[in-house]
XYZ file of C-alpha atoms in Angstrom:
713
model
C 0.000 0.000 0.000
C 1.571 3.281 -1.184
C 4.925 3.620 0.629
C 5.107 0.014 1.825
C 6.179 -3.273 0.264
C 4.978 -6.772 1.091
C 6.971 -9.594 -0.531
C 6.299 -13.343 -0.672
C 9.222 -15.604 -1.596
C 8.448 -19.270 -2.320
C 11.067 -22.024 -2.564
C 10.836 -25.783 -2.997
C 13.201 -28.263 -1.311
C 13.600 -32.006 -1.565
C 15.376 -34.393 0.792
C 16.715 -37.075 -1.561
C 18.482 -38.990 1.222
C 17.327 -42.157 2.978
C 17.139 -40.623 6.438
C 15.705 -37.493 8.107
C 17.864 -34.402 8.387
C 17.776 -30.950 9.877
C 18.092 -28.176 7.289
C 19.477 -24.766 8.179
C 20.162 -21.765 5.997
C 20.618 -18.045 6.399
C 18.566 -15.463 4.517
C 20.109 -11.976 4.399
C 17.546 -9.296 3.602
C 17.950 -5.592 2.789
C 18.112 -3.355 5.843
C 14.821 -2.133 7.364
C 13.192 -5.359 6.148
C 11.549 -7.851 8.499
C 10.194 -11.390 8.120
C 6.427 -11.135 8.581
C 5.192 -14.616 7.756
C 6.255 -18.213 7.235
C 4.204 -21.048 5.778
C 5.387 -24.566 4.901
C 3.495 -27.041 2.721
C 4.252 -30.763 2.888
C 2.156 -33.498 1.238
C -0.832 -31.190 1.061
C -0.578 -30.083 4.678
C -0.197 -26.319 5.106
C 1.629 -25.429 8.307
C 1.541 -21.759 9.306
C 4.119 -20.445 11.748
C 3.252 -18.100 14.614
C 5.491 -15.698 16.530
C 6.574 -16.391 20.090
C 9.284 -15.108 22.372
C 12.643 -16.274 21.035
C 13.628 -18.577 23.924
C 10.184 -20.195 24.006
C 10.205 -20.758 20.228
C 13.648 -22.413 20.413
C 12.472 -24.740 23.200
C 9.318 -25.761 21.305
C 11.433 -26.410 18.205
C 13.794 -28.759 20.060
C 10.926 -30.515 21.877
C 9.048 -31.063 18.602
C 12.047 -32.690 16.932
C 12.600 -34.944 19.929
C 8.940 -36.000 19.718
C 9.293 -37.022 16.082
C 7.572 -34.019 14.556
C 8.802 -31.777 11.763
C 9.465 -28.294 13.124
C 10.185 -24.950 11.509
C 12.022 -22.060 13.173
C 12.725 -18.571 11.775
C 14.818 -16.292 13.977
C 16.832 -13.128 13.494
C 20.548 -13.442 14.182
C 22.224 -11.248 16.768
C 24.562 -9.601 14.255
C 23.941 -5.880 14.569
C 25.541 -5.084 11.200
C 23.575 -7.679 9.200
C 19.843 -8.151 8.691
C 20.116 -11.953 8.796
C 17.437 -14.559 9.508
C 18.225 -18.207 10.247
C 15.625 -20.609 8.839
C 15.650 -24.167 10.175
C 13.628 -27.244 9.257
C 14.000 -29.992 11.836
C 13.256 -33.665 11.103
C 12.980 -33.174 7.349
C 11.773 -36.648 6.331
C 13.568 -38.662 3.626
C 12.301 -38.520 0.034
C 9.930 -35.706 0.916
C 9.333 -32.306 -0.662
C 8.633 -29.151 1.329
C 7.536 -25.836 -0.143
C 8.520 -22.879 2.002
C 6.858 -19.462 1.658
C 8.560 -16.556 3.414
C 6.911 -13.141 3.651
C 8.687 -9.923 4.492
C 7.813 -6.253 4.833
C 9.826 -3.123 4.240
C 9.178 0.634 3.987
C 10.259 2.876 1.146
C 13.207 5.239 1.591
C 14.634 8.277 -0.177
C 12.431 8.460 -3.272
C 11.538 11.467 -5.383
C 8.072 12.964 -5.653
C 5.712 11.159 -7.936
C 8.046 8.220 -8.538
C 8.655 5.069 -6.513
C 10.938 2.195 -7.403
C 11.147 -1.361 -6.122
C 13.997 -3.779 -6.757
C 13.908 -7.461 -5.909
C 17.576 -8.351 -5.263
C 19.010 -10.768 -7.802
C 21.063 -12.386 -5.031
C 17.878 -13.819 -3.488
C 17.225 -15.862 -6.639
C 18.944 -19.046 -7.832
C 21.300 -18.797 -10.768
C 19.238 -21.218 -12.841
C 15.750 -22.694 -12.777
C 12.254 -21.451 -13.493
C 11.178 -18.226 -11.823
C 7.691 -16.786 -11.604
C 7.557 -13.157 -10.431
C 4.377 -11.132 -9.904
C 4.205 -7.554 -8.618
C 0.840 -5.975 -7.809
C 0.640 -2.197 -7.446
C -1.755 -0.514 -5.001
C -1.731 3.284 -4.886
C -3.912 5.952 -3.288
C -2.835 8.238 -6.159
C -3.564 7.783 -9.846
C -0.850 5.696 -11.487
C 0.198 7.307 -14.782
C 2.881 4.850 -15.875
C 4.601 1.649 -14.777
C 8.145 0.849 -15.877
C 9.765 -2.534 -15.305
C 12.724 -4.764 -16.116
C 13.033 -5.741 -19.774
C 11.049 -8.893 -20.508
C 8.282 -8.225 -18.022
C 4.603 -7.987 -18.899
C 2.506 -5.151 -17.490
C -1.206 -5.967 -17.223
C -3.093 -3.104 -15.606
C -1.481 -2.680 -12.195
C 0.214 -6.076 -12.291
C 3.791 -6.734 -13.425
C 4.714 -10.315 -14.369
C 8.041 -11.959 -15.209
C 8.324 -15.668 -15.997
C 11.265 -17.564 -17.357
C 14.640 -19.114 -16.614
C 16.707 -17.343 -13.991
C 19.761 -17.467 -16.252
C 18.076 -14.841 -18.464
C 18.125 -12.301 -15.626
C 21.150 -10.014 -15.651
C 20.000 -7.475 -13.047
C 17.551 -7.002 -10.181
C 13.865 -7.331 -10.975
C 12.798 -3.685 -10.854
C 9.491 -1.846 -11.045
C 9.001 1.940 -11.091
C 5.624 3.582 -10.603
C 4.875 7.143 -11.667
C 1.835 8.737 -10.050
C -0.255 11.807 -10.632
C -0.197 12.851 -6.996
C 3.110 14.440 -6.031
C 2.128 16.128 -2.761
C 1.763 14.909 0.789
C -1.049 12.498 1.543
C -2.291 10.117 4.231
C -3.864 6.670 4.190
C -6.195 5.688 7.016
C -6.741 1.940 7.202
C -9.685 0.744 9.290
C -8.949 -2.670 10.754
C -11.009 -5.486 9.209
C -11.346 -7.321 12.524
C -11.687 -4.315 14.842
C -13.405 -1.202 13.383
C -12.303 0.826 16.433
C -8.661 0.463 15.314
C -7.342 2.920 12.706
C -3.827 2.683 11.260
C -2.379 5.755 9.572
C 0.523 6.317 7.203
C 1.342 9.952 6.343
C 3.736 10.794 3.527
C 4.874 14.376 4.030
C 6.892 16.697 1.762
C 7.569 19.921 3.703
C 8.413 22.746 1.338
C 9.187 26.380 2.124
C 9.164 29.048 -0.611
C 12.199 31.325 -0.677
C 11.596 34.636 1.090
C 13.567 37.876 1.090
C 14.905 36.987 4.519
C 16.198 33.668 3.156
C 18.294 35.512 0.568
C 20.490 37.056 3.255
C 20.085 34.410 5.989
C 23.310 33.202 7.603
C 22.656 29.965 9.530
C 24.420 29.466 12.851
C 25.880 25.971 12.751
C 28.853 24.042 14.095
C 30.820 22.141 11.439
C 33.222 19.347 12.400
C 35.212 17.740 9.574
C 36.508 14.301 10.631
C 39.231 13.232 8.195
C 40.727 9.753 7.859
C 44.520 10.156 7.953
C 45.428 6.474 8.143
C 48.182 5.100 5.928
C 45.714 3.829 3.306
C 44.807 7.445 2.463
C 48.336 8.104 1.213
C 48.601 9.575 -2.294
C 45.760 11.014 -4.292
C 43.076 10.261 -1.662
C 44.588 12.602 0.926
C 45.509 15.210 -1.700
C 41.983 15.458 -3.104
C 40.582 15.447 0.423
C 42.773 18.451 1.278
C 41.499 20.266 -1.816
C 37.913 19.574 -0.776
C 38.605 20.876 2.747
C 40.017 24.094 1.307
C 36.766 24.658 -0.567
C 34.578 23.750 2.404
C 36.212 26.033 4.950
C 35.628 28.973 2.597
C 31.983 27.960 2.092
C 31.120 28.108 5.812
C 28.595 30.764 6.863
C 30.248 33.678 8.683
C 28.173 33.161 11.825
C 29.281 29.579 12.489
C 31.778 27.467 14.429
C 34.103 24.816 13.028
C 36.920 22.349 13.637
C 38.988 19.813 11.682
C 39.721 16.473 13.349
C 42.195 14.013 11.832
C 42.135 10.392 12.933
C 44.038 7.143 12.535
C 45.456 5.252 15.506
C 45.605 8.661 17.192
C 43.669 11.920 16.911
C 44.906 15.297 15.657
C 42.609 18.286 16.285
C 43.051 21.669 14.647
C 41.486 23.256 17.742
C 40.780 21.626 21.150
C 37.085 22.216 20.400
C 35.119 24.078 17.736
C 35.888 27.789 17.441
C 34.108 30.808 15.994
C 34.582 31.251 12.253
C 36.734 34.365 11.841
C 39.372 35.549 9.378
C 42.104 34.604 11.854
C 40.755 31.084 12.439
C 40.172 30.627 8.709
C 43.859 31.368 8.069
C 44.879 28.892 10.782
C 42.717 26.247 9.114
C 44.294 26.914 5.705
C 47.784 26.489 7.168
C 46.703 23.304 8.962
C 45.242 21.754 5.797
C 48.543 22.351 3.994
C 50.336 20.235 6.613
C 47.840 17.330 6.607
C 49.237 13.942 5.568
C 48.280 10.277 5.881
C 50.530 9.684 8.875
C 48.287 8.620 11.757
C 48.493 4.822 11.439
C 45.359 2.649 11.706
C 41.671 3.535 11.446
C 40.016 4.198 14.809
C 36.954 6.396 14.198
C 35.432 5.730 17.609
C 38.038 7.766 19.494
C 37.533 11.089 17.625
C 33.739 10.739 17.701
C 33.814 10.239 21.468
C 35.996 13.315 21.754
C 33.527 15.381 19.722
C 30.495 14.174 21.662
C 32.266 14.728 25.003
C 32.010 18.482 24.370
C 28.367 19.520 24.864
C 26.816 21.081 21.793
C 25.877 24.753 21.992
C 22.063 24.767 21.456
C 22.437 27.920 19.346
C 24.799 26.075 16.973
C 23.372 22.711 15.800
C 26.296 20.381 15.132
C 27.007 18.902 11.692
C 29.700 16.219 11.509
C 31.304 15.243 8.185
C 33.289 11.983 8.124
C 35.662 11.167 5.240
C 37.146 7.643 5.330
C 38.478 4.978 2.968
C 38.840 1.841 5.074
C 37.447 -0.457 7.725
C 37.392 0.867 11.260
C 38.513 -1.187 14.214
C 35.098 -1.310 15.931
C 32.188 -0.886 13.513
C 29.385 -1.828 15.907
C 30.809 0.256 18.740
C 31.188 3.252 16.439
C 27.588 3.046 15.216
C 26.355 2.566 18.778
C 28.296 5.644 19.909
C 26.603 7.793 17.257
C 23.170 6.403 18.182
C 23.768 7.064 21.843
C 25.376 10.483 21.610
C 24.059 12.374 18.571
C 22.139 15.422 19.706
C 18.503 16.033 18.742
C 19.579 18.944 16.527
C 22.784 17.300 15.306
C 23.435 15.349 12.125
C 26.248 13.237 10.720
C 27.227 12.918 7.049
C 29.846 10.612 5.576
C 31.829 9.990 2.418
C 33.170 6.493 1.764
C 36.237 6.473 -0.470
C 37.412 3.564 -2.647
C 36.437 -0.055 -3.047
C 37.681 -1.204 0.379
C 35.595 1.195 2.439
C 33.306 -0.352 5.052
C 29.927 0.457 3.484
C 27.933 -0.889 6.406
C 29.816 1.443 8.728
C 29.175 4.483 6.513
C 25.489 3.642 6.166
C 25.162 2.777 9.847
C 26.647 5.976 11.261
C 24.585 8.116 8.863
C 21.361 6.275 9.720
C 22.138 6.782 13.402
C 23.163 10.396 12.773
C 20.120 11.259 10.604
C 22.369 12.392 7.768
C 23.231 11.382 4.215
C 26.131 9.446 2.773
C 27.884 9.022 -0.554
C 30.502 6.665 -1.968
C 33.233 7.448 -4.482
C 35.325 4.813 -6.236
C 37.809 7.219 -7.788
C 39.778 9.762 -5.789
C 39.258 12.480 -8.378
C 35.534 12.462 -7.494
C 36.167 13.345 -3.852
C 35.937 17.122 -4.241
C 32.621 17.330 -6.068
C 30.915 14.641 -3.953
C 32.015 16.170 -0.649
C 30.772 19.547 -1.847
C 27.458 17.940 -2.827
C 27.094 16.448 0.664
C 27.879 19.806 2.210
C 25.265 21.559 0.075
C 22.640 19.014 1.136
C 23.455 19.801 4.755
C 22.710 23.493 4.149
C 19.101 22.930 3.107
C 16.594 24.731 5.315
C 14.943 22.573 7.961
C 11.595 22.244 9.690
C 11.380 21.379 13.362
C 8.861 21.000 16.201
C 6.611 18.992 13.857
C 3.371 17.682 15.342
C 0.375 15.804 13.908
C -3.088 17.025 14.929
C -4.617 13.727 16.024
C -8.230 13.634 17.279
C -8.474 14.612 20.941
C -9.055 11.984 23.670
C -7.421 9.337 21.510
C -4.955 6.592 22.421
C -2.230 7.108 19.792
C 0.926 5.100 19.150
C 3.035 7.177 16.759
C 6.356 6.377 15.113
C 8.615 8.196 15.266
C 7.213 9.274 18.612
C 9.083 12.586 18.264
C 9.396 13.728 14.646
C 13.016 14.775 13.971
C 14.115 17.835 12.019
C 13.205 17.461 8.335
C 15.054 19.004 5.412
C 13.129 21.319 3.119
C 11.560 19.539 0.139
C 12.490 16.082 1.418
C 10.164 13.168 2.047
C 9.407 11.518 5.367
C 6.773 9.070 6.618
C 4.845 9.099 9.889
C 3.046 5.971 11.126
C 0.398 5.734 13.839
C -2.203 3.416 15.338
C -5.298 5.013 16.915
C -7.422 2.943 19.297
C -10.946 3.849 20.389
C -10.820 6.931 18.211
C -13.619 8.702 16.374
C -13.287 8.252 12.593
C -10.612 10.462 11.032
C -12.074 12.922 8.549
C -10.979 13.927 5.064
C -7.890 15.837 6.234
C -5.208 15.745 8.916
C -2.967 18.659 9.761
C 0.709 18.869 10.644
C 2.143 21.929 12.336
C 5.770 22.926 12.615
C 8.303 25.704 12.477
C 10.098 26.410 9.217
C 12.797 28.832 8.105
C 10.301 31.727 8.142
C 8.220 30.785 11.176
C 5.174 28.611 12.003
C 3.742 26.431 9.213
C 0.539 24.352 8.908
C 0.003 21.637 6.295
C -3.409 20.151 5.489
C -2.943 16.503 4.501
C -5.540 14.865 2.237
C -6.765 11.510 3.604
C -7.665 8.342 1.681
C -9.692 5.685 3.552
C -9.765 1.918 3.094
C -10.087 -1.327 5.097
C -7.201 -3.704 5.685
C -4.609 -5.142 8.050
C -1.339 -4.046 6.431
C -0.452 -0.578 7.705
C -0.735 -1.513 11.365
C 2.134 -3.982 10.888
C 4.261 -1.223 9.385
C 3.429 0.943 12.389
C 4.692 -1.880 14.620
C 7.776 -2.366 12.409
C 8.608 1.331 12.621
C 8.141 1.341 16.396
C 10.322 -1.768 16.797
C 13.040 -0.137 14.728
C 12.863 2.953 16.938
C 13.242 0.781 20.034
C 16.091 -1.304 18.586
C 18.017 1.706 17.318
C 17.097 4.190 20.013
C 19.306 5.432 22.787
C 17.491 3.213 25.312
C 17.272 0.051 23.185
C 19.236 -1.942 25.739
C 16.880 -1.467 28.669
C 14.333 -3.981 29.900
C 11.364 -1.827 28.958
C 12.431 -1.655 25.320
C 12.918 -5.432 25.110
C 9.536 -6.070 26.700
C 7.782 -3.734 24.242
C 9.575 -5.308 21.254
C 8.409 -8.762 22.364
C 4.846 -7.505 22.830
C 4.780 -5.869 19.380
C 6.442 -8.833 17.670
C 3.883 -11.276 19.030
C 0.862 -8.996 18.524
C 1.707 -8.119 14.910
C 3.519 -11.376 13.992
C 6.983 -10.013 13.162
C 10.389 -11.660 13.603
C 12.638 -9.443 15.732
C 15.826 -9.924 17.742
C 13.576 -11.073 20.630
C 10.771 -12.950 18.795
C 10.799 -15.849 16.325
C 8.430 -17.796 14.075
C 7.718 -21.390 15.125
C 5.599 -24.037 13.353
C 5.158 -27.746 14.107
C 3.909 -30.461 11.762
C 2.792 -33.225 14.105
C 3.978 -36.519 12.640
C 4.691 -38.436 15.861
C 7.623 -40.189 14.196
C 10.415 -40.179 16.789
C 13.962 -39.848 15.509
C 16.533 -42.408 16.649
C 20.125 -41.292 16.965
C 21.498 -37.855 16.227
C 19.803 -35.777 13.569
C 22.300 -34.767 10.881
C 22.514 -31.012 10.352
C 22.456 -29.917 6.733
C 23.391 -26.339 5.956
C 22.112 -24.697 2.819
C 24.643 -22.198 1.587
C 23.189 -18.814 0.742
C 26.026 -16.513 -0.278
C 26.765 -13.737 -0.908
C 24.309 -11.623 1.085
C 22.191 -9.218 -0.963
C 23.294 -5.611 -1.256
C 21.516 -2.722 0.426
C 18.633 -1.760 -1.855
C 15.707 0.602 -1.645
C 12.414 -1.264 -1.502
C 9.303 0.708 -2.082
C 5.809 1.771 -2.654
C 2.451 0.343 -3.231
C 3.642 -3.132 -4.093
C 2.838 -6.690 -3.190
C 5.374 -8.988 -4.777
C 5.330 -12.744 -5.115
C 8.405 -14.540 -6.378
C 8.475 -18.307 -6.800
C 11.696 -20.102 -7.577
C 11.081 -23.700 -8.601
C 14.323 -25.318 -7.471
C 14.883 -28.772 -6.098
C 17.154 -29.161 -3.109
C 19.082 -32.407 -3.135
C 20.929 -33.936 -0.216
C 24.454 -35.161 -0.729
C 25.369 -37.587 2.058
C 28.804 -38.053 3.577
C 30.266 -40.490 6.032
C 32.973 -38.287 7.510
C 30.749 -36.877 10.220
C 31.021 -33.309 8.952
C 28.069 -31.031 8.356
C 26.593 -31.844 4.987
C 25.088 -29.336 2.656
C 21.695 -29.347 1.006
C 22.260 -27.807 -2.382
C 19.651 -26.849 -4.892
C 20.083 -28.354 -8.335
C 20.374 -24.752 -9.424
C 21.693 -23.351 -6.157
C 24.646 -21.203 -7.057
C 23.625 -17.712 -6.097
C 24.842 -14.873 -8.205
C 27.803 -12.861 -7.143
C 27.826 -9.349 -8.420
C 30.491 -9.185 -11.079
C 32.728 -6.196 -11.559
C 31.922 -5.049 -15.119
C 34.970 -5.119 -17.338
C 34.177 -1.569 -18.441
C 34.534 -0.172 -14.911
C 38.094 1.029 -15.430
C 39.037 3.655 -12.858
C 35.742 3.376 -11.057
C 37.920 1.462 -8.600
C 41.346 2.416 -7.362
C 44.202 0.839 -9.225
C 46.629 0.059 -6.456
C 50.120 0.691 -7.717
C 53.414 0.295 -5.939
C 55.279 3.038 -7.735
C 53.526 5.846 -5.846
C 52.584 7.646 -9.055
C 49.594 9.980 -9.035
C 48.655 10.333 -12.691
C 45.388 12.099 -11.934
C 47.144 14.809 -9.926
C 49.761 15.268 -12.643
C 47.009 15.584 -15.228
C 45.264 18.262 -13.178
C 48.544 20.121 -12.751
C 48.908 20.139 -16.529
C 45.383 21.509 -16.847
C 46.207 24.238 -14.343
C 49.315 25.137 -16.342
C 47.110 25.482 -19.403
C 44.743 27.693 -17.419
C 47.653 29.878 -16.353
C 48.365 30.570 -20.013
C 44.895 32.020 -20.597
C 44.767 35.811 -21.020
C 43.931 37.623 -17.787
C 44.082 34.591 -15.454
C 47.352 33.343 -14.004
C 46.113 30.927 -11.286
C 43.804 27.938 -10.789
C 40.387 28.028 -9.158
C 41.779 26.619 -5.888
C 43.963 29.686 -5.485
C 41.058 32.002 -6.286
C 38.963 30.339 -3.595
C 41.835 30.594 -1.115
C 41.691 34.406 -1.412
C 38.030 34.572 -0.389
C 37.477 36.274 2.957
C 35.506 34.600 5.735
C 32.610 37.022 5.116
C 32.227 35.639 1.584
C 33.739 38.479 -0.468
C 37.018 39.231 -2.241
C 38.796 42.558 -1.733
C 40.238 44.871 -4.399
C 43.825 43.647 -4.016
C 42.745 40.022 -4.576
C 40.648 40.930 -7.611
C 43.578 42.865 -9.051
C 46.051 40.058 -8.426
C 43.793 37.311 -9.755
C 43.004 39.170 -12.979
C 46.445 40.631 -13.700
C 44.820 44.075 -13.783
C 45.490 47.232 -11.817
C 43.020 48.262 -9.112
C 41.972 51.174 -11.317
C 41.203 48.797 -14.203
C 39.158 46.539 -11.919
C 37.030 49.478 -10.716
C 36.792 51.174 -14.097
C 33.159 50.213 -14.795
C 31.880 50.073 -11.199
C 28.413 51.678 -10.838
C 28.330 54.495 -8.302
C 25.676 52.892 -6.088
C 27.636 49.614 -5.766
C 30.192 49.318 -2.975
C 33.757 48.375 -3.800
C 33.514 45.086 -1.875
C 30.369 44.027 -3.778
C 31.928 45.018 -7.106
C 35.230 43.193 -6.586
C 33.362 40.107 -5.396
C 31.220 40.142 -8.544
C 34.411 40.664 -10.565
C 36.029 37.506 -9.127
C 32.865 35.451 -9.614
C 32.906 36.520 -13.271
C 36.462 35.155 -13.533
C 35.327 31.800 -12.132
C 32.255 31.699 -14.371
C 34.228 32.477 -17.532
C 37.447 30.536 -17.023
C 36.483 27.560 -14.828
C 33.036 26.498 -16.015
C 33.888 22.780 -16.043
C 34.620 22.754 -12.292
C 31.626 24.808 -11.154
C 30.215 21.812 -9.261
C 33.212 22.225 -6.945
C 33.674 25.984 -6.515
C 29.994 26.896 -6.963
C 29.339 26.451 -3.243
C 31.602 29.399 -2.349
C 29.908 31.691 -4.878
C 26.567 31.040 -3.184
C 28.086 32.413 -0.008
C 29.553 35.285 -2.043
C 26.133 36.150 -3.467
C 24.714 36.471 0.045
C 27.594 38.800 0.877
C 26.870 40.890 -2.240
C 23.163 41.186 -1.401
C 24.027 42.442 2.079
C 26.414 44.996 0.601
C 23.875 46.180 -1.980
C 21.129 46.632 0.622
C 23.490 48.994 2.463
C 23.265 51.205 -0.646
C 19.486 51.486 -0.348
C 18.224 48.568 -2.482
C 15.551 46.254 -1.113
C 16.569 42.609 -0.684
C 14.785 41.276 -3.780
C 16.221 44.006 -6.023
C 19.658 43.447 -4.504
C 19.359 39.734 -5.289
C 18.468 40.492 -8.903
C 21.376 42.896 -9.276
C 23.759 40.387 -7.659
C 22.672 37.790 -10.235
C 23.238 40.269 -13.040
C-alpha cells in the first residue's frame, strides 16, 4: 500500500536422502526489512508459523524434533551489522518435498516525488531454474505509468516476469509514476476491529524562498573528521585536502568549526570548535597544507567520542562530516556511539572512499546520525561529492513537527518525536489510533520552518485492511532497537509484545511451526546447511507493491560419512555474485606500488594550461583561497587574480555599488568564464559570495529582492 512493500518468496526443497535431516540456511535481507510470515506445505498439509518469544520458540522447536515431529524455526541473528534470519527445518523426512513461503515487509526510503521504485535483489534468486515473479501495485494516487525490467509484462497494475533465472542479468525492478506528487495520508480501518485505525502519512515539507532567506546566515557548528590512516596516502589525501580548502571557505560567517584528523591517534586543529573568523580561517588553511596520511590505523570511535564529550551549543546545531576509505577497528561500537550520543539537533554525514571502504559502517553511522552518505570509487571524485554532501546539509529545515490527532485518543506514533526534516524532502509518519472517532478527510501537521510557524493540510484516503498496522509496529520496533534506550528492559519487553501482537520476527521474537507426525527420531539428527552466499546488497524497496516470487528449485541432499556437516544444495543453487563489469576502469582504485599519481599530474597540466589564458594566471583553488571569511574578495585580490590594476578593476563600477560588492562580482565573473567545467566544486563558495553581495547592496538602499536580482546580473 503506497509507501510500503509486502513480498512473498516461495522455494521448494527435496530431501533425496534415505534418512531425516535438519536443514538450516541463512537469509540476508535488505536493511529495514523484516520477516512477517512463514508457511510450509508438505504433502498437502499447510503449516503456518506463529510468533513467540525467542527462547520459548527455540524450546518448542527442540521438543518437537525430539517427539518425532517436523518443526520450523525462523529467527533473526544477533549480528547488529547484518539483517540476517536463520531458517531451520527440523526432522525433514527422507524422500519428501517441502515448499517454504517466506513473507517480508519493508518501507520505502529516499524516493523522489511522484516516482517510486522497487527492486527485488538478484542475489535472493537461484542462478538457474524457473522463476515466476508477480508484482501488484496498489496506490492511493492515480498511477500514470509503470516501468519494469526488460522482458516483463505489465497488465493493468500487475507486473509479471516468468522464465529461466539465467536470463536475468539485473535485479527485478518496477518503477511507478503517479499523478499525486504532494503529501497524503492513508487511514486503514482494521477489518477485525473497526475501532482500530492505522495511519501512514507521507509528508513533503516545502518552504518558498523569502527575502529573509536571501540574506540568511545559519548558525551551525561544522566538524570535519578526516581519515589520515596510511591507506589514504597519495591522491586520496591530496583530493581530500582540496575539498577541505573549498569547504572552509563555504562556511557561513556566523558559524563554528573544527577539523579532526584520525588514525590510531587523533589530531585536532582546535581543542574544540571555534568561531569562524578571518584569523581562524587562516589557521585552518595552514593546517590543511600540513595534513598527511601519517596517523596509522583507522580508529573512528576515538575522535567521535571526543567530539560528543564536548556539549553542543544549542544555538549552533552540530554537523559532523566523516571522510574515510577503510574499515574501522570497531564498527558496531562506532555506530552505537553515534546512536547514543548524537544530539537532537545534530546530524552526521559521511563519504566512503574507494572499493575497500566499510559500506555498512558508513550507512550505519549516517542512519544513526540522521544524515546522508555518498561513496566514491575514484579519488578524483572526492571534491565534487564532498561539496554535494555539504550543500545538502545546508538545506533549510523544519522542526517541532506535530500531527493534529483527534483529541481523547490513544495514539501510538512512530517516530514518537518527529526529527528535524530538510526542506523539500520526504518523510513518513506511522500511527495506530485505538478507540478513536473516525478520522475525517484531512489531517494537519504543524511545525516551524525557516520563516516561522507552518501548517500543512494533509488529504486523507480511507480503506479497510490489516497491512499498515504492521508497518506501524515495524517502525516502532526499529525505533526501540536503534534508540538510545534500546538496551533497557522496557524496550525489550515492548519489542516482544509488538512482535507477538503483529507477527513479526525481531531480535527477541521468532516464528515457530510444528507439523505433528509423531515419528520419533533415533540417533542424532544430521545437520544440513544450505549455503546462501553472498548476502544481498543494500537496496531501496518501495511503494504500493505486493510482490510474489516463486523459484522452482529442487534441493538435493548429498550424504557423507565423515561426520562433517553436509550441505543441502539446490540443483540450481549457485547464487549470483555481483560481477565487476569489465568496463569499470578507474571506477575502482588501481593500487600501484610506484607511488605515481597520474590524476594529480594531469590536473597540474590543466592548471598550467589555465595559467596561459589571457587575464588569469592561477587555478580556481587559489582564487577560492583568497576569499574572505565574510564571503567576499577585496580589491587587491581581484587585481592580483586578474592581472589588472586596481583602477582597471574598478573602471566600470556603478556608483551605487560598494567596492567590496563590485570586486566580489568581478572575481565570480572570472570563475564563471574561465572555470566552467569545475563549477560543481567551486559553486558552493559563490553562493556564499552572493549572500555577501546582497548584504552589501542593501546597504546602498536597495531592497533585498532588487539586490538579489542585481547580484545575479
